[in-house]
Amino acid sequence: MTAPRFRHVLWDMGGTIVNTYPELDAVLAAVVRSHGHDIDEHDVAVLTRRSTGEAMAALSQRFRIAEAEFESAEDDLKERWRTEPPALMPGLREAMTAVDGLNLVVTHRERRSAEALLRTLSVEVDDLVCTSDGFPRKPDPAMYLEMVRRHGLDPAQCLGVGDRPLDATAAQAAGMAAVMLVTPGIPLAHDADYECNSLGEVIPLLA
């Protein structure tokens, strides 16, 4: 059976478009170490791949460190990214170029931060929707449904690409197929329609 081809891609941002995890894992681990505890960044990575908020809550509880310290470290990192952004994920530009329709971004990141990252990295997208626009967080499909409504899209022609199970859940709830970008060495249970190790593997799915 021939695999379906998709015209429009709805991209998650952190960990999908931009390789934010290495620096995020490092700063959260640094907070733990500043209190005299040992921690492997891989252990932090296992937590952040599910949810940054859940990761900070888990680390706070485990090491008895105020969650606000982790939040402050993340805020400082985001501010640094305004002028020193992390690298793009490998294969991102090639995959975006291969899209026949629209490249859309659906992200939890605050709009000012998201736009600054895209601008600094010279990534052009057709539209961007954020939770700071008043939408609930994934796995609620509201942001995906808004893109469908706003651009008059057929969900069957849309592909949601993300790096967390909640990205796939939200995309599928909006009636579209989902790709899970996995991090080697960090297995995550998910129900995405497709799984890839790099964004270049998305290209054969595009129209």
PDB file of C-alpha atoms in Angstrom:
ATOM      1  CA  MET A   1       0.000   0.000   0.000  1.00  0.00           C
ATOM      2  CA  THR A   2       1.312   3.461  -0.939  1.00  0.00           C
ATOM      3  CA  ALA A   3       1.868   5.736   2.052  1.00  0.00           C
ATOM      4  CA  PRO A   4      -0.251   8.915   2.076  1.00  0.00           C
ATOM      5  CA  ARG A   5       1.416  12.178   1.127  1.00  0.00           C
ATOM      6  CA  PHE A   6       0.844  15.346   3.120  1.00  0.00           C
ATOM      7  CA  ARG A   7       0.774  18.954   1.846  1.00  0.00           C
ATOM      8  CA  HIS A   8       0.933  20.931   5.076  1.00  0.00           C
ATOM      9  CA  VAL A   9       3.106  20.421   8.150  1.00  0.00           C
ATOM     10  CA  LEU A  10       2.322  21.656  11.648  1.00  0.00           C
ATOM     11  CA  TRP A  11       5.613  21.763  13.521  1.00  0.00           C
ATOM     12  CA  ASP A  12       6.232  21.765  17.228  1.00  0.00           C
ATOM     13  CA  MET A  13       9.091  24.113  18.057  1.00  0.00           C
ATOM     14  CA  GLY A  14      11.418  23.278  20.967  1.00  0.00           C
ATOM     15  CA  GLY A  15      13.041  19.905  20.365  1.00  0.00           C
ATOM     16  CA  THR A  16      11.550  19.678  16.874  1.00  0.00           C
ATOM     17  CA  ILE A  17      12.535  22.808  14.948  1.00  0.00           C
ATOM     18  CA  VAL A  18      15.188  23.959  17.406  1.00  0.00           C
ATOM     19  CA  ASN A  19      17.579  21.707  19.338  1.00  0.00           C
ATOM     20  CA  THR A  20      16.737  23.168  22.744  1.00  0.00           C
ATOM     21  CA  TYR A  21      17.111  20.039  24.876  1.00  0.00           C
ATOM     22  CA  PRO A  22      20.888  19.816  25.421  1.00  0.00           C
ATOM     23  CA  GLU A  23      21.100  23.287  26.939  1.00  0.00           C
ATOM     24  CA  LEU A  24      17.830  22.899  28.854  1.00  0.00           C
ATOM     25  CA  ASP A  25      18.955  19.600  30.363  1.00  0.00           C
ATOM     26  CA  ALA A  26      22.288  21.171  31.315  1.00  0.00           C
ATOM     27  CA  VAL A  27      20.802  24.170  33.120  1.00  0.00           C
ATOM     28  CA  LEU A  28      18.306  22.066  35.071  1.00  0.00           C
ATOM     29  CA  ALA A  29      21.089  19.670  36.072  1.00  0.00           C
ATOM     30  CA  ALA A  30      23.200  22.672  37.110  1.00  0.00           C
ATOM     31  CA  VAL A  31      20.487  23.771  39.542  1.00  0.00           C
ATOM     32  CA  VAL A  32      20.551  20.337  41.158  1.00  0.00           C
ATOM     33  CA  ARG A  33      24.354  20.340  41.363  1.00  0.00           C
ATOM     34  CA  SER A  34      24.397  23.834  42.873  1.00  0.00           C
ATOM     35  CA  HIS A  35      22.711  22.283  45.903  1.00  0.00           C
ATOM     36  CA  GLY A  36      25.436  19.655  46.241  1.00  0.00           C
ATOM     37  CA  HIS A  37      23.638  16.753  44.569  1.00  0.00           C
ATOM     38  CA  ASP A  38      24.908  14.510  41.788  1.00  0.00           C
ATOM     39  CA  ILE A  39      22.775  13.978  38.703  1.00  0.00           C
ATOM     40  CA  ASP A  40      23.364  12.644  35.209  1.00  0.00           C
ATOM     41  CA  GLU A  41      22.015  14.862  32.422  1.00  0.00           C
ATOM     42  CA  HIS A  42      20.566  11.753  30.784  1.00  0.00           C
ATOM     43  CA  ASP A  43      18.287  11.386  33.814  1.00  0.00           C
ATOM     44  CA  VAL A  44      17.135  14.955  33.284  1.00  0.00           C
ATOM     45  CA  ALA A  45      16.629  14.281  29.577  1.00  0.00           C
ATOM     46  CA  VAL A  46      14.279  11.389  30.289  1.00  0.00           C
ATOM     47  CA  LEU A  47      12.083  13.828  32.214  1.00  0.00           C
ATOM     48  CA  THR A  48      12.216  16.802  29.838  1.00  0.00           C
ATOM     49  CA  ARG A  49      11.274  14.697  26.814  1.00  0.00           C
ATOM     50  CA  ARG A  50       7.860  14.229  28.380  1.00  0.00           C
ATOM     51  CA  SER A  51       7.306  17.775  29.676  1.00  0.00           C
ATOM     52  CA  THR A  52       9.552  20.577  30.892  1.00  0.00           C
ATOM     53  CA  GLY A  53       7.058  21.534  33.573  1.00  0.00           C
ATOM     54  CA  GLU A  54       6.756  17.973  34.805  1.00  0.00           C
ATOM     55  CA  ALA A  55      10.548  17.651  34.765  1.00  0.00           C
ATOM     56  CA  MET A  56      10.995  20.698  36.968  1.00  0.00           C
ATOM     57  CA  ALA A  57       8.285  19.502  39.359  1.00  0.00           C
ATOM     58  CA  ALA A  58       9.870  16.044  39.576  1.00  0.00           C
ATOM     59  CA  LEU A  59      13.369  17.425  40.199  1.00  0.00           C
ATOM     60  CA  SER A  60      11.998  19.834  42.786  1.00  0.00           C
ATOM     61  CA  GLN A  61      10.314  17.042  44.684  1.00  0.00           C
ATOM     62  CA  ARG A  62      13.205  14.593  44.385  1.00  0.00           C
ATOM     63  CA  PHE A  63      15.921  16.987  45.585  1.00  0.00           C
ATOM     64  CA  ARG A  64      13.785  19.300  47.749  1.00  0.00           C
ATOM     65  CA  ILE A  65      14.688  22.352  45.701  1.00  0.00           C
ATOM     66  CA  ALA A  66      12.156  25.110  45.129  1.00  0.00           C
ATOM     67  CA  GLU A  67      10.554  24.733  41.711  1.00  0.00           C
ATOM     68  CA  ALA A  68      11.020  28.472  41.232  1.00  0.00           C
ATOM     69  CA  GLU A  69      14.792  27.936  40.991  1.00  0.00           C
ATOM     70  CA  PHE A  70      14.352  25.677  37.969  1.00  0.00           C
ATOM     71  CA  GLU A  71      11.873  28.094  36.420  1.00  0.00           C
ATOM     72  CA  SER A  72      14.303  30.979  36.904  1.00  0.00           C
ATOM     73  CA  ALA A  73      17.111  28.987  35.270  1.00  0.00           C
ATOM     74  CA  GLU A  74      14.857  28.242  32.301  1.00  0.00           C
ATOM     75  CA  ASP A  75      13.875  31.923  32.011  1.00  0.00           C
ATOM     76  CA  ASP A  76      17.543  32.949  31.999  1.00  0.00           C
ATOM     77  CA  LEU A  77      18.239  30.391  29.273  1.00  0.00           C
ATOM     78  CA  LYS A  78      15.397  31.688  27.111  1.00  0.00           C
ATOM     79  CA  GLU A  79      16.706  35.215  27.497  1.00  0.00           C
ATOM     80  CA  ARG A  80      20.169  34.078  26.373  1.00  0.00           C
ATOM     81  CA  TRP A  81      18.616  32.358  23.373  1.00  0.00           C
ATOM     82  CA  ARG A  82      17.404  35.761  22.127  1.00  0.00           C
ATOM     83  CA  THR A  83      20.971  36.494  21.009  1.00  0.00           C
ATOM     84  CA  GLU A  84      22.636  33.068  21.209  1.00  0.00           C
ATOM     85  CA  PRO A  85      20.026  30.598  19.933  1.00  0.00           C
ATOM     86  CA  PRO A  86      20.490  26.834  19.928  1.00  0.00           C
ATOM     87  CA  ALA A  87      21.054  25.086  16.612  1.00  0.00           C
ATOM     88  CA  LEU A  88      18.296  23.981  14.285  1.00  0.00           C
ATOM     89  CA  MET A  89      17.472  20.291  14.307  1.00  0.00           C
ATOM     90  CA  PRO A  90      19.291  18.381  11.536  1.00  0.00           C
ATOM     91  CA  GLY A  91      17.259  18.129   8.354  1.00  0.00           C
ATOM     92  CA  LEU A  92      14.829  20.903   9.314  1.00  0.00           C
ATOM     93  CA  ARG A  93      15.549  23.248   6.416  1.00  0.00           C
ATOM     94  CA  GLU A  94      15.449  20.435   3.863  1.00  0.00           C
ATOM     95  CA  ALA A  95      12.143  19.150   5.227  1.00  0.00           C
ATOM     96  CA  MET A  96      10.563  22.600   5.266  1.00  0.00           C
ATOM     97  CA  THR A  97      11.709  23.215   1.696  1.00  0.00           C
ATOM     98  CA  ALA A  98      10.061  19.945   0.631  1.00  0.00           C
ATOM     99  CA  VAL A  99       6.656  21.045   1.959  1.00  0.00           C
ATOM    100  CA  ASP A 100       4.310  21.788  -0.945  1.00  0.00           C
ATOM    101  CA  GLY A 101       1.761  23.682   1.150  1.00  0.00           C
ATOM    102  CA  LEU A 102       2.152  25.520   4.453  1.00  0.00           C
ATOM    103  CA  ASN A 103       4.787  25.321   7.176  1.00  0.00           C
ATOM    104  CA  LEU A 104       2.961  26.141  10.418  1.00  0.00           C
ATOM    105  CA  VAL A 105       4.249  26.258  13.991  1.00  0.00           C
ATOM    106  CA  VAL A 106       2.199  25.134  16.989  1.00  0.00           C
ATOM    107  CA  THR A 107       4.083  25.717  20.231  1.00  0.00           C
ATOM    108  CA  HIS A 108       3.857  26.126  23.995  1.00  0.00           C
ATOM    109  CA  ARG A 109       6.601  28.748  23.764  1.00  0.00           C
ATOM    110  CA  GLU A 110       5.595  32.324  24.504  1.00  0.00           C
ATOM    111  CA  ARG A 111       5.113  34.274  21.275  1.00  0.00           C
ATOM    112  CA  ARG A 112       7.898  36.820  21.812  1.00  0.00           C
ATOM    113  CA  SER A 113      10.396  34.043  22.511  1.00  0.00           C
ATOM    114  CA  ALA A 114       9.201  31.924  19.584  1.00  0.00           C
ATOM    115  CA  GLU A 115       9.345  34.776  17.091  1.00  0.00           C
ATOM    116  CA  ALA A 116      12.775  35.833  18.329  1.00  0.00           C
ATOM    117  CA  LEU A 117      14.174  32.326  17.866  1.00  0.00           C
ATOM    118  CA  LEU A 118      12.754  31.972  14.365  1.00  0.00           C
ATOM    119  CA  ARG A 119      14.020  35.416  13.364  1.00  0.00           C
ATOM    120  CA  THR A 120      17.513  34.900  14.769  1.00  0.00           C
ATOM    121  CA  LEU A 121      17.790  31.502  13.080  1.00  0.00           C
ATOM    122  CA  SER A 122      16.373  32.837   9.775  1.00  0.00           C
ATOM    123  CA  VAL A 123      13.529  30.322   9.714  1.00  0.00           C
ATOM    124  CA  GLU A 124      10.502  31.526   7.759  1.00  0.00           C
ATOM    125  CA  VAL A 125       7.121  29.948   8.482  1.00  0.00           C
ATOM    126  CA  ASP A 126       3.666  30.680   7.150  1.00  0.00           C
ATOM    127  CA  ASP A 127       2.011  31.088  10.533  1.00  0.00           C
ATOM    128  CA  LEU A 128       2.587  30.601  14.236  1.00  0.00           C
ATOM    129  CA  VAL A 129       0.206  29.919  17.103  1.00  0.00           C
ATOM    130  CA  CYS A 130       1.224  29.806  20.777  1.00  0.00           C
ATOM    131  CA  THR A 131      -0.399  29.062  24.098  1.00  0.00           C
ATOM    132  CA  SER A 132       0.277  32.714  24.991  1.00  0.00           C
ATOM    133  CA  ASP A 133      -2.301  33.582  22.306  1.00  0.00           C
ATOM    134  CA  GLY A 134      -4.911  32.194  24.691  1.00  0.00           C
ATOM    135  CA  PHE A 135      -4.972  28.531  23.693  1.00  0.00           C
ATOM    136  CA  PRO A 136      -4.741  25.541  26.059  1.00  0.00           C
ATOM    137  CA  ARG A 137      -1.602  23.445  26.120  1.00  0.00           C
ATOM    138  CA  LYS A 138      -1.233  20.193  24.245  1.00  0.00           C
ATOM    139  CA  PRO A 139      -2.503  17.463  24.257  1.00  0.00           C
ATOM    140  CA  ASP A 140      -5.570  19.674  23.800  1.00  0.00           C
ATOM    141  CA  PRO A 141      -5.939  19.991  19.992  1.00  0.00           C
ATOM    142  CA  ALA A 142      -7.135  23.617  20.064  1.00  0.00           C
ATOM    143  CA  MET A 143      -4.024  25.123  18.443  1.00  0.00           C
ATOM    144  CA  TYR A 144      -4.067  22.560  15.640  1.00  0.00           C
ATOM    145  CA  LEU A 145      -7.781  23.131  15.065  1.00  0.00           C
ATOM    146  CA  GLU A 146      -7.155  26.876  14.946  1.00  0.00           C
ATOM    147  CA  MET A 147      -4.616  26.424  12.143  1.00  0.00           C
ATOM    148  CA  VAL A 148      -7.058  24.222  10.240  1.00  0.00           C
ATOM    149  CA  ARG A 149      -9.795  26.826  10.649  1.00  0.00           C
ATOM    150  CA  ARG A 150      -7.610  29.836   9.939  1.00  0.00           C
ATOM    151  CA  HIS A 151      -6.169  28.469   6.692  1.00  0.00           C
ATOM    152  CA  GLY A 152      -9.116  26.368   5.519  1.00  0.00           C
ATOM    153  CA  LEU A 153      -7.088  23.162   5.594  1.00  0.00           C
ATOM    154  CA  ASP A 154      -8.182  19.577   5.113  1.00  0.00           C
ATOM    155  CA  PRO A 155      -6.817  17.726   8.170  1.00  0.00           C
ATOM    156  CA  ALA A 156      -6.255  14.666   5.984  1.00  0.00           C
ATOM    157  CA  GLN A 157      -3.624  16.679   4.094  1.00  0.00           C
ATOM    158  CA  CYS A 158      -1.892  17.809   7.290  1.00  0.00           C
ATOM    159  CA  LEU A 159       0.968  16.227   9.211  1.00  0.00           C
ATOM    160  CA  GLY A 160       1.811  17.113  12.796  1.00  0.00           C
ATOM    161  CA  VAL A 161       5.499  16.767  13.645  1.00  0.00           C
ATOM    162  CA  GLY A 162       6.665  16.831  17.266  1.00  0.00           C
ATOM    163  CA  ASP A 163       9.029  15.232  19.740  1.00  0.00           C
ATOM    164  CA  ARG A 164       6.665  14.412  22.604  1.00  0.00           C
ATOM    165  CA  PRO A 165       3.702  12.045  22.884  1.00  0.00           C
ATOM    166  CA  LEU A 166       1.428  14.986  23.652  1.00  0.00           C
ATOM    167  CA  ASP A 167       2.268  16.510  20.239  1.00  0.00           C
ATOM    168  CA  ALA A 168       1.027  13.364  18.512  1.00  0.00           C
ATOM    169  CA  THR A 169      -2.075  13.143  20.686  1.00  0.00           C
ATOM    170  CA  ALA A 170      -3.040  16.751  19.930  1.00  0.00           C
ATOM    171  CA  ALA A 171      -2.457  16.424  16.181  1.00  0.00           C
ATOM    172  CA  GLN A 172      -4.453  13.208  15.946  1.00  0.00           C
ATOM    173  CA  ALA A 173      -7.304  14.702  17.965  1.00  0.00           C
ATOM    174  CA  ALA A 174      -7.476  17.419  15.291  1.00  0.00           C
ATOM    175  CA  GLY A 175      -7.891  14.736  12.621  1.00  0.00           C
ATOM    176  CA  MET A 176      -4.382  14.694  11.203  1.00  0.00           C
ATOM    177  CA  ALA A 177      -1.559  12.164  11.107  1.00  0.00           C
ATOM    178  CA  ALA A 178       1.385  12.570  13.457  1.00  0.00           C
ATOM    179  CA  VAL A 179       5.132  11.996  13.331  1.00  0.00           C
ATOM    180  CA  MET A 180       7.148  11.424  16.500  1.00  0.00           C
ATOM    181  CA  LEU A 181      10.758  12.635  16.357  1.00  0.00           C
ATOM    182  CA  VAL A 182      12.546  10.410  18.848  1.00  0.00           C
ATOM    183  CA  THR A 183      15.724  11.086  20.805  1.00  0.00           C
ATOM    184  CA  PRO A 184      18.180   8.165  20.556  1.00  0.00           C
ATOM    185  CA  GLY A 185      18.551   6.423  23.886  1.00  0.00           C
ATOM    186  CA  ILE A 186      15.362   7.901  25.344  1.00  0.00           C
ATOM    187  CA  PRO A 187      12.465   5.609  24.462  1.00  0.00           C
ATOM    188  CA  LEU A 188       8.992   7.107  24.815  1.00  0.00           C
ATOM    189  CA  ALA A 189       5.730   5.246  24.456  1.00  0.00           C
ATOM    190  CA  HIS A 190       3.565   7.035  21.900  1.00  0.00           C
ATOM    191  CA  ASP A 191       0.703   6.491  19.478  1.00  0.00           C
ATOM    192  CA  ALA A 192       2.031   8.554  16.567  1.00  0.00           C
ATOM    193  CA  ASP A 193       1.404   7.250  13.071  1.00  0.00           C
ATOM    194  CA  TYR A 194       5.074   7.517  12.153  1.00  0.00           C
ATOM    195  CA  GLU A 195       8.376   7.633  14.008  1.00  0.00           C
ATOM    196  CA  CYS A 196      11.614   9.188  12.791  1.00  0.00           C
ATOM    197  CA  ASN A 197      15.146   9.650  14.093  1.00  0.00           C
ATOM    198  CA  SER A 198      15.804  12.806  12.077  1.00  0.00           C
ATOM    199  CA  LEU A 199      13.657  15.312  10.221  1.00  0.00           C
ATOM    200  CA  GLY A 200      15.015  14.204   6.876  1.00  0.00           C
ATOM    201  CA  GLU A 201      12.905  11.075   7.310  1.00  0.00           C
ATOM    202  CA  VAL A 202       9.775  13.255   7.090  1.00  0.00           C
ATOM    203  CA  ILE A 203      10.460  14.195   3.462  1.00  0.00           C
ATOM    204  CA  PRO A 204       9.161  10.936   1.898  1.00  0.00           C
ATOM    205  CA  LEU A 205       5.782  11.630   3.558  1.00  0.00           C
ATOM    206  CA  LEU A 206       5.375  14.987   1.836  1.00  0.00           C
ATOM    207  CA  ALA A 207       3.422  15.643  -1.338  1.00  0.00           C
TER     208      ALA A 207
END
